[in-house]
mmCIF file of C-alpha atoms in Angstrom:
data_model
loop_
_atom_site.group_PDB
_atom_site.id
_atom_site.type_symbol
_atom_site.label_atom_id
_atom_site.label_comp_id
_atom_site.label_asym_id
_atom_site.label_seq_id
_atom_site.Cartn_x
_atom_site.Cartn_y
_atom_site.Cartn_z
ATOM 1 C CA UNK A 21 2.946 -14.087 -9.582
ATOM 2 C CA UNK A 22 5.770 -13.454 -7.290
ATOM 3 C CA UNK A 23 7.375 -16.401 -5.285
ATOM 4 C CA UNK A 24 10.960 -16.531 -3.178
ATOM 5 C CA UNK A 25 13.249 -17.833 -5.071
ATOM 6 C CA UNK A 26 15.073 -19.812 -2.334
ATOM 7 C CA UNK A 27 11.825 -21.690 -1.348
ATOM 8 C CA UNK A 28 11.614 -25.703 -2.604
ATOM 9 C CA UNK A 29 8.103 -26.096 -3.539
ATOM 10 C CA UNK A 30 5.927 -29.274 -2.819
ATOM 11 C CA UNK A 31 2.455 -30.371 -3.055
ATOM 12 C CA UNK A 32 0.438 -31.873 0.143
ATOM 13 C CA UNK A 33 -0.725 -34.996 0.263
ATOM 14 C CA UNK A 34 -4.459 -34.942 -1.264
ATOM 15 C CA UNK A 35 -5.627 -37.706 1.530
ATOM 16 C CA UNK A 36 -5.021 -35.482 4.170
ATOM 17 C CA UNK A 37 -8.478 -33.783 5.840
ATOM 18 C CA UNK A 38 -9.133 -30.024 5.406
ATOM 19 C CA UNK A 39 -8.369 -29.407 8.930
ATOM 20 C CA UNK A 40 -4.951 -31.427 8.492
ATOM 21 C CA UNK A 41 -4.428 -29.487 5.377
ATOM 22 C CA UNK A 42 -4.643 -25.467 7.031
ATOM 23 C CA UNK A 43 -2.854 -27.051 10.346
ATOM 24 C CA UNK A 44 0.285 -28.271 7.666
ATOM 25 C CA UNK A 45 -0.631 -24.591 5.711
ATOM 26 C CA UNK A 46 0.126 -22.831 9.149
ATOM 27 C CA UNK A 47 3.259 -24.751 10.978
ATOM 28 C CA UNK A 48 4.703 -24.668 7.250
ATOM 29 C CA UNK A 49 4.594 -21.000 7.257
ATOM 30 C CA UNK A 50 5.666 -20.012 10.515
ATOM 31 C CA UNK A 51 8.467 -22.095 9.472
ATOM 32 C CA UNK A 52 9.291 -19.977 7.149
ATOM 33 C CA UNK A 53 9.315 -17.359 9.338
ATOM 34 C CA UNK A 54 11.602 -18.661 11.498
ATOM 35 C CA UNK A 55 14.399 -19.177 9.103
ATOM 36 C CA UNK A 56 14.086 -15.709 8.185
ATOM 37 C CA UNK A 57 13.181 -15.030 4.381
ATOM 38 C CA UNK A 58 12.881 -11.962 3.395
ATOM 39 C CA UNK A 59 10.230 -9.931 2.489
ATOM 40 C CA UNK A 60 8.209 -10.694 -1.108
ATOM 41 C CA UNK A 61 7.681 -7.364 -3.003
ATOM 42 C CA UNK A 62 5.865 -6.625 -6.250
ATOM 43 C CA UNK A 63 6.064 -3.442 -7.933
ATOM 44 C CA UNK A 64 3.030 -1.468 -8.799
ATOM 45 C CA UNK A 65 3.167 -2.578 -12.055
ATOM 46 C CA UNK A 66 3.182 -5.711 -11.210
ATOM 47 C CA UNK A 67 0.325 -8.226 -13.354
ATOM 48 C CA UNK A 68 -0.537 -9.503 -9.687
ATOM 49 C CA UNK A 69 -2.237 -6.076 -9.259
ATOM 50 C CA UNK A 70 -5.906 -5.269 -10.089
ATOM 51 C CA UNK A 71 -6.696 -1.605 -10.036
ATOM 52 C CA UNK A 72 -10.624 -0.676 -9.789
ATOM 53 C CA UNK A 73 -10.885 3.417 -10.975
ATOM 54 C CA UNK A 74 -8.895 6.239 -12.412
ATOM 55 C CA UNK A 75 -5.305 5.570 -11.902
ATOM 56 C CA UNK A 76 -2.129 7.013 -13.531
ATOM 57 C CA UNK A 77 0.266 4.541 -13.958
ATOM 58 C CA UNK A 78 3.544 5.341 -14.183
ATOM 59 C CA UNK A 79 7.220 3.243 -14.114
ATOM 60 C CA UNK A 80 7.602 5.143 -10.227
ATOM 61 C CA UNK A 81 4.278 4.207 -9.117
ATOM 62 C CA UNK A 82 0.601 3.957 -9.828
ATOM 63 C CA UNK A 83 -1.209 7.798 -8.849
ATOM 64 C CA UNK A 84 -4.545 8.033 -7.773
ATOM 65 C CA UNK A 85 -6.894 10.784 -5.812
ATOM 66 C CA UNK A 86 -10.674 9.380 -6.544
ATOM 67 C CA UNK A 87 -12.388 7.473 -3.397
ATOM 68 C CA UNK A 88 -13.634 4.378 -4.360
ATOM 69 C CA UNK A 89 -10.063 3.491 -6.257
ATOM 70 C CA UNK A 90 -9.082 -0.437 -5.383
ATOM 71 C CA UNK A 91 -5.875 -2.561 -5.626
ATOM 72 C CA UNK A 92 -6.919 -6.144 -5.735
ATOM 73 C CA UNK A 93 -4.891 -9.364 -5.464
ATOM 74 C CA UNK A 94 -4.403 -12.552 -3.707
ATOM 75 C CA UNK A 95 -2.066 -13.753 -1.463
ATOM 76 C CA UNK A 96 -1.042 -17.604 0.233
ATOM 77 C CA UNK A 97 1.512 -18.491 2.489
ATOM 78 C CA UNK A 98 1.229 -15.322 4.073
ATOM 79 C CA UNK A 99 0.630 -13.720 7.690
ATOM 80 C CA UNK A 100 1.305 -9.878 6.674
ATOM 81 C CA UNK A 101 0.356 -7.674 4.518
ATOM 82 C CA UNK A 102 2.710 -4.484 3.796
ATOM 83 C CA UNK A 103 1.985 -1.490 1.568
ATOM 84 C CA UNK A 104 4.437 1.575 -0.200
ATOM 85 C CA UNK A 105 3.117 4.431 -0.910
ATOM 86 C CA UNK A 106 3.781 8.267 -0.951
ATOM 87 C CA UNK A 107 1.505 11.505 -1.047
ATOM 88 C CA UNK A 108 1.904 15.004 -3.008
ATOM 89 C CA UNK A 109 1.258 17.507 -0.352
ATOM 90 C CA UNK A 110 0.792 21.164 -0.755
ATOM 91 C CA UNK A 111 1.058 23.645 2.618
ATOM 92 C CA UNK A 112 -1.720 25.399 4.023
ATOM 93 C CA UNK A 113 -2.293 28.843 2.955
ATOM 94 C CA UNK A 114 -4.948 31.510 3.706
ATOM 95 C CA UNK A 115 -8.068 31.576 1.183
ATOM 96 C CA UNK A 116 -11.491 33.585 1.433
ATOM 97 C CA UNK A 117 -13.143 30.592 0.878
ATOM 98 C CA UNK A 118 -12.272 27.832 2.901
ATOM 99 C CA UNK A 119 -9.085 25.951 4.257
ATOM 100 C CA UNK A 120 -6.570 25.855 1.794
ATOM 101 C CA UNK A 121 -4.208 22.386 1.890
ATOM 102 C CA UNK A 122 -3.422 18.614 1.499
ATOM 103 C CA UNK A 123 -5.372 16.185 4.168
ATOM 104 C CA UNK A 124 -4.914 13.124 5.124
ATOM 105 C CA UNK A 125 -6.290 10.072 3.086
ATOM 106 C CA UNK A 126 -8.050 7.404 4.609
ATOM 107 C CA UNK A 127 -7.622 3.698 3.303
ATOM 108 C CA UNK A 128 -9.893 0.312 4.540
ATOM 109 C CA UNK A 129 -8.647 -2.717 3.689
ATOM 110 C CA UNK A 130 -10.638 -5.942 3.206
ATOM 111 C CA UNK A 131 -9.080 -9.269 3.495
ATOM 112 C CA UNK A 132 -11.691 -11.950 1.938
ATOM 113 C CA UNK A 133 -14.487 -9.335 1.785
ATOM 114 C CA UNK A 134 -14.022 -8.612 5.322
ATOM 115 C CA UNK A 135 -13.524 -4.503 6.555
ATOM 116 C CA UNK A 136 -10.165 -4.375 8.855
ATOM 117 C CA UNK A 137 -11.667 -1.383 10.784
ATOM 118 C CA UNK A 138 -9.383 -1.259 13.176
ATOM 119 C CA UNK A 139 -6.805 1.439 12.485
ATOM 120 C CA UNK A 140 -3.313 0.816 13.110
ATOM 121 C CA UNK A 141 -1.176 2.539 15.234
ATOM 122 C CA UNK A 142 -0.495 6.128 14.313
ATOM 123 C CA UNK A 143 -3.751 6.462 12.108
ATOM 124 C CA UNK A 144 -6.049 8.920 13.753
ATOM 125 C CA UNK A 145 -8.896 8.006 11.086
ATOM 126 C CA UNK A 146 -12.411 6.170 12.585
ATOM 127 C CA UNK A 147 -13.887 3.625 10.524
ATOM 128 C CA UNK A 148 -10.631 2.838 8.370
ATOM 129 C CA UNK A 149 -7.841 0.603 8.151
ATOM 130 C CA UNK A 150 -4.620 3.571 8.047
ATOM 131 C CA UNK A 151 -4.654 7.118 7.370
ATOM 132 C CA UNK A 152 -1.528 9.213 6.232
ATOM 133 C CA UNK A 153 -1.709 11.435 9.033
ATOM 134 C CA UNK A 154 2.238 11.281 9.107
ATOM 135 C CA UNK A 155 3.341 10.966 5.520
ATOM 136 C CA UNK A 156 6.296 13.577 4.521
ATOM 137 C CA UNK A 157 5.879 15.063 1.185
ATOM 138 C CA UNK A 158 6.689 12.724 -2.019
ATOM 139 C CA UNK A 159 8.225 10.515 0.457
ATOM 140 C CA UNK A 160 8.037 6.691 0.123
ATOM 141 C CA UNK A 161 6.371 5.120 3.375
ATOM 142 C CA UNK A 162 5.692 1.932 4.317
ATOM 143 C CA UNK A 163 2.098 0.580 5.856
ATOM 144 C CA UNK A 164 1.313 -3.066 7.513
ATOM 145 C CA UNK A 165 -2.059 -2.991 6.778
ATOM 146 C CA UNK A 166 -3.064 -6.798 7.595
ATOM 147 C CA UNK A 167 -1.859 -9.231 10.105
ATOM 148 C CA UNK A 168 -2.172 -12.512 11.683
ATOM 149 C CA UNK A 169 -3.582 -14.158 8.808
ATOM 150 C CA UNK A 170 -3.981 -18.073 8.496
ATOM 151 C CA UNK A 171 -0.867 -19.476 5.512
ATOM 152 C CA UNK A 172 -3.830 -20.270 2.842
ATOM 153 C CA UNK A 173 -5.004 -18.215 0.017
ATOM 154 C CA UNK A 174 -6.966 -15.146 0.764
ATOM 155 C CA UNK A 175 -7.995 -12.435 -1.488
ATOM 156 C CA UNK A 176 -7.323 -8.409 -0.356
ATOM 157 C CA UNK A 177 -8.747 -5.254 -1.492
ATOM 158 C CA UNK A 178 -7.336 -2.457 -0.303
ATOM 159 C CA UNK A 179 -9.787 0.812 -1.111
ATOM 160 C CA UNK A 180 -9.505 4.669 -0.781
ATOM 161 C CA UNK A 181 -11.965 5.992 1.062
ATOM 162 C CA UNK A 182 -11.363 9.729 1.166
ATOM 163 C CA UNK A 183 -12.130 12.284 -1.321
ATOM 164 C CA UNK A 184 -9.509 14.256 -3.258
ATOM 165 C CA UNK A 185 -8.670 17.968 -2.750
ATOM 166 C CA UNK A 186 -9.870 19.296 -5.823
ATOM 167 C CA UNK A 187 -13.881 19.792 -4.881
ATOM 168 C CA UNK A 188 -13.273 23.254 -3.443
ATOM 169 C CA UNK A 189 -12.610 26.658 -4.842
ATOM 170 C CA UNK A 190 -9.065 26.295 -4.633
ATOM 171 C CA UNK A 191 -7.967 22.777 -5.073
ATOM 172 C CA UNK A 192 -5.273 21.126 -3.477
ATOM 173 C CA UNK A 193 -2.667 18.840 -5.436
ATOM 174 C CA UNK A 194 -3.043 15.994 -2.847
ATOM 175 C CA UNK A 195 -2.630 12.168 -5.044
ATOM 176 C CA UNK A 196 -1.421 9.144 -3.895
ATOM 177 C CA UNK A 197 1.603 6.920 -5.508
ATOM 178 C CA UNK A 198 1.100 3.394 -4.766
ATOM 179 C CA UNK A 199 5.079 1.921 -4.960
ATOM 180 C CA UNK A 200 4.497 -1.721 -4.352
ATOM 181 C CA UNK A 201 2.969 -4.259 -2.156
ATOM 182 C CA UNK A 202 4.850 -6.770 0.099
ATOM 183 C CA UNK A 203 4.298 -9.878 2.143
ATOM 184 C CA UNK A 204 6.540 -11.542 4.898
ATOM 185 C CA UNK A 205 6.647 -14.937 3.054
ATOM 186 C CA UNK A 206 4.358 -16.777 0.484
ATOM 187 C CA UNK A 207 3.439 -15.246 -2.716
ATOM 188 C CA UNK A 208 1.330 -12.364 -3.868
ATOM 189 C CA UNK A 209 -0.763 -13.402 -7.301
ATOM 190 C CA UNK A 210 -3.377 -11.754 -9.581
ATOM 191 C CA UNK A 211 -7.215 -12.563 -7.905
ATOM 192 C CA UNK A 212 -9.359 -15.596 -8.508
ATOM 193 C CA UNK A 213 -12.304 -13.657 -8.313
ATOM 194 C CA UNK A 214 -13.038 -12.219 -11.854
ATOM 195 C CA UNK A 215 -13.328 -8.324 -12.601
ATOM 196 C CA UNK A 216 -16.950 -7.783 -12.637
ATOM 197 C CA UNK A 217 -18.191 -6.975 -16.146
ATOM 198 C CA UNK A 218 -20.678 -4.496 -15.202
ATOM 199 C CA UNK A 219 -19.548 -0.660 -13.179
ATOM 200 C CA UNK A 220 -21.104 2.712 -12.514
ATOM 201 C CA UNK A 221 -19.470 6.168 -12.659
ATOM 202 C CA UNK A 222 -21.038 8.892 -11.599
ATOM 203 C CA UNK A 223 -19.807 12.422 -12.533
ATOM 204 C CA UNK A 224 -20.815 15.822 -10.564
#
């Protein structure tokens, strides 16, 4: 769990309605806001992180290429959701067999098992949440992949949804390096929702 430091904690009253509680939940966060906290970072290696698939994880960063990998975790007091992470590209070269070079990777991003699907500017990517259609090589970028979300708890997922460059004749180093995850205020924590016991691979 990762929490400001600066922030003085308190609990709500319990007799206050559901509807009182997320209105108190809200004005308390854009109150936040408006003092001006910084932003709440957790590294990739972070406990708060789940990761679903084949992932490499190193003190730099987490690397992964498979579609289909996940970082899970839950957020509250939050409105936005930022992500840091860089891509190995190699150039395009001439092949025999088919385009030679690094692509862009796609990601969607669920926030309480719903698909953002709407990309954000400067993805060029159709049913997706961001693309890294302008990533420089090996070089640490920044995404806000959620917004406008309500100062209770939700849970995100945030999947890959291309495939990697090595399922042609001449493969492509092409991984992404998940750096760290960041919210405007609030806290980012491990999810409530347990890792399901049961999961397919399937090979070739």
């Amino acid at each position: 769990m990762c929490a400001n430091k600066d922030l003085v904690s308190f609990e709500l009253p319990r007799s206050l309605s559901r509807g009182a509680m997320r209105f108190t939940q809200t004005a308390l966060g854009f109150a936040l806001l408006a003092v001006g906290h910084s932003d709440v970072t957790v590294p990739s290696t972070s406990d708060a992180l789940r990761y679903i698939g084949r992932f490499d994880h190193q003190l730099e960063g987490s690397r992964f290429d498979r579609n289909g990998c996940e970082i899970q975790f839950d957020v509250e007091g939050v409105s936005q959701v930022k992500v840091q992470v860089s891509q190995r590209l190699t150039a395009p070269y001439s092949s025999p067999w088919s385009p030679v070079g690094s692509q862009p990777h796609h990601f969607l991003v669920y926030v309480d098992d719903e698909p953002l699907t709407t990309p954000i500017p400067g993805s060029v990517c159709g049913y997706c949440t961001f693309d890294t259609n302008n990533i420089a090589n090996e070089t640490v970028t920044e995404y806000v992949v959620a917004t406008g979300l309500s100062f209770g708890v939700h849970h995100v997922r945030i999947m890959k949804t291309s495939e990697p460059e090595w399922n042609t004749r001449e493969p492509s180093p092409n991984w992404i390096t998940l750096h760290g995850v960041s919210v405007d205020t609030g806290r980012i924590e491990p999810p409530s929702k347990p890792r399901r016991k049961l999961r397919l691979e399937f090979i070739g």
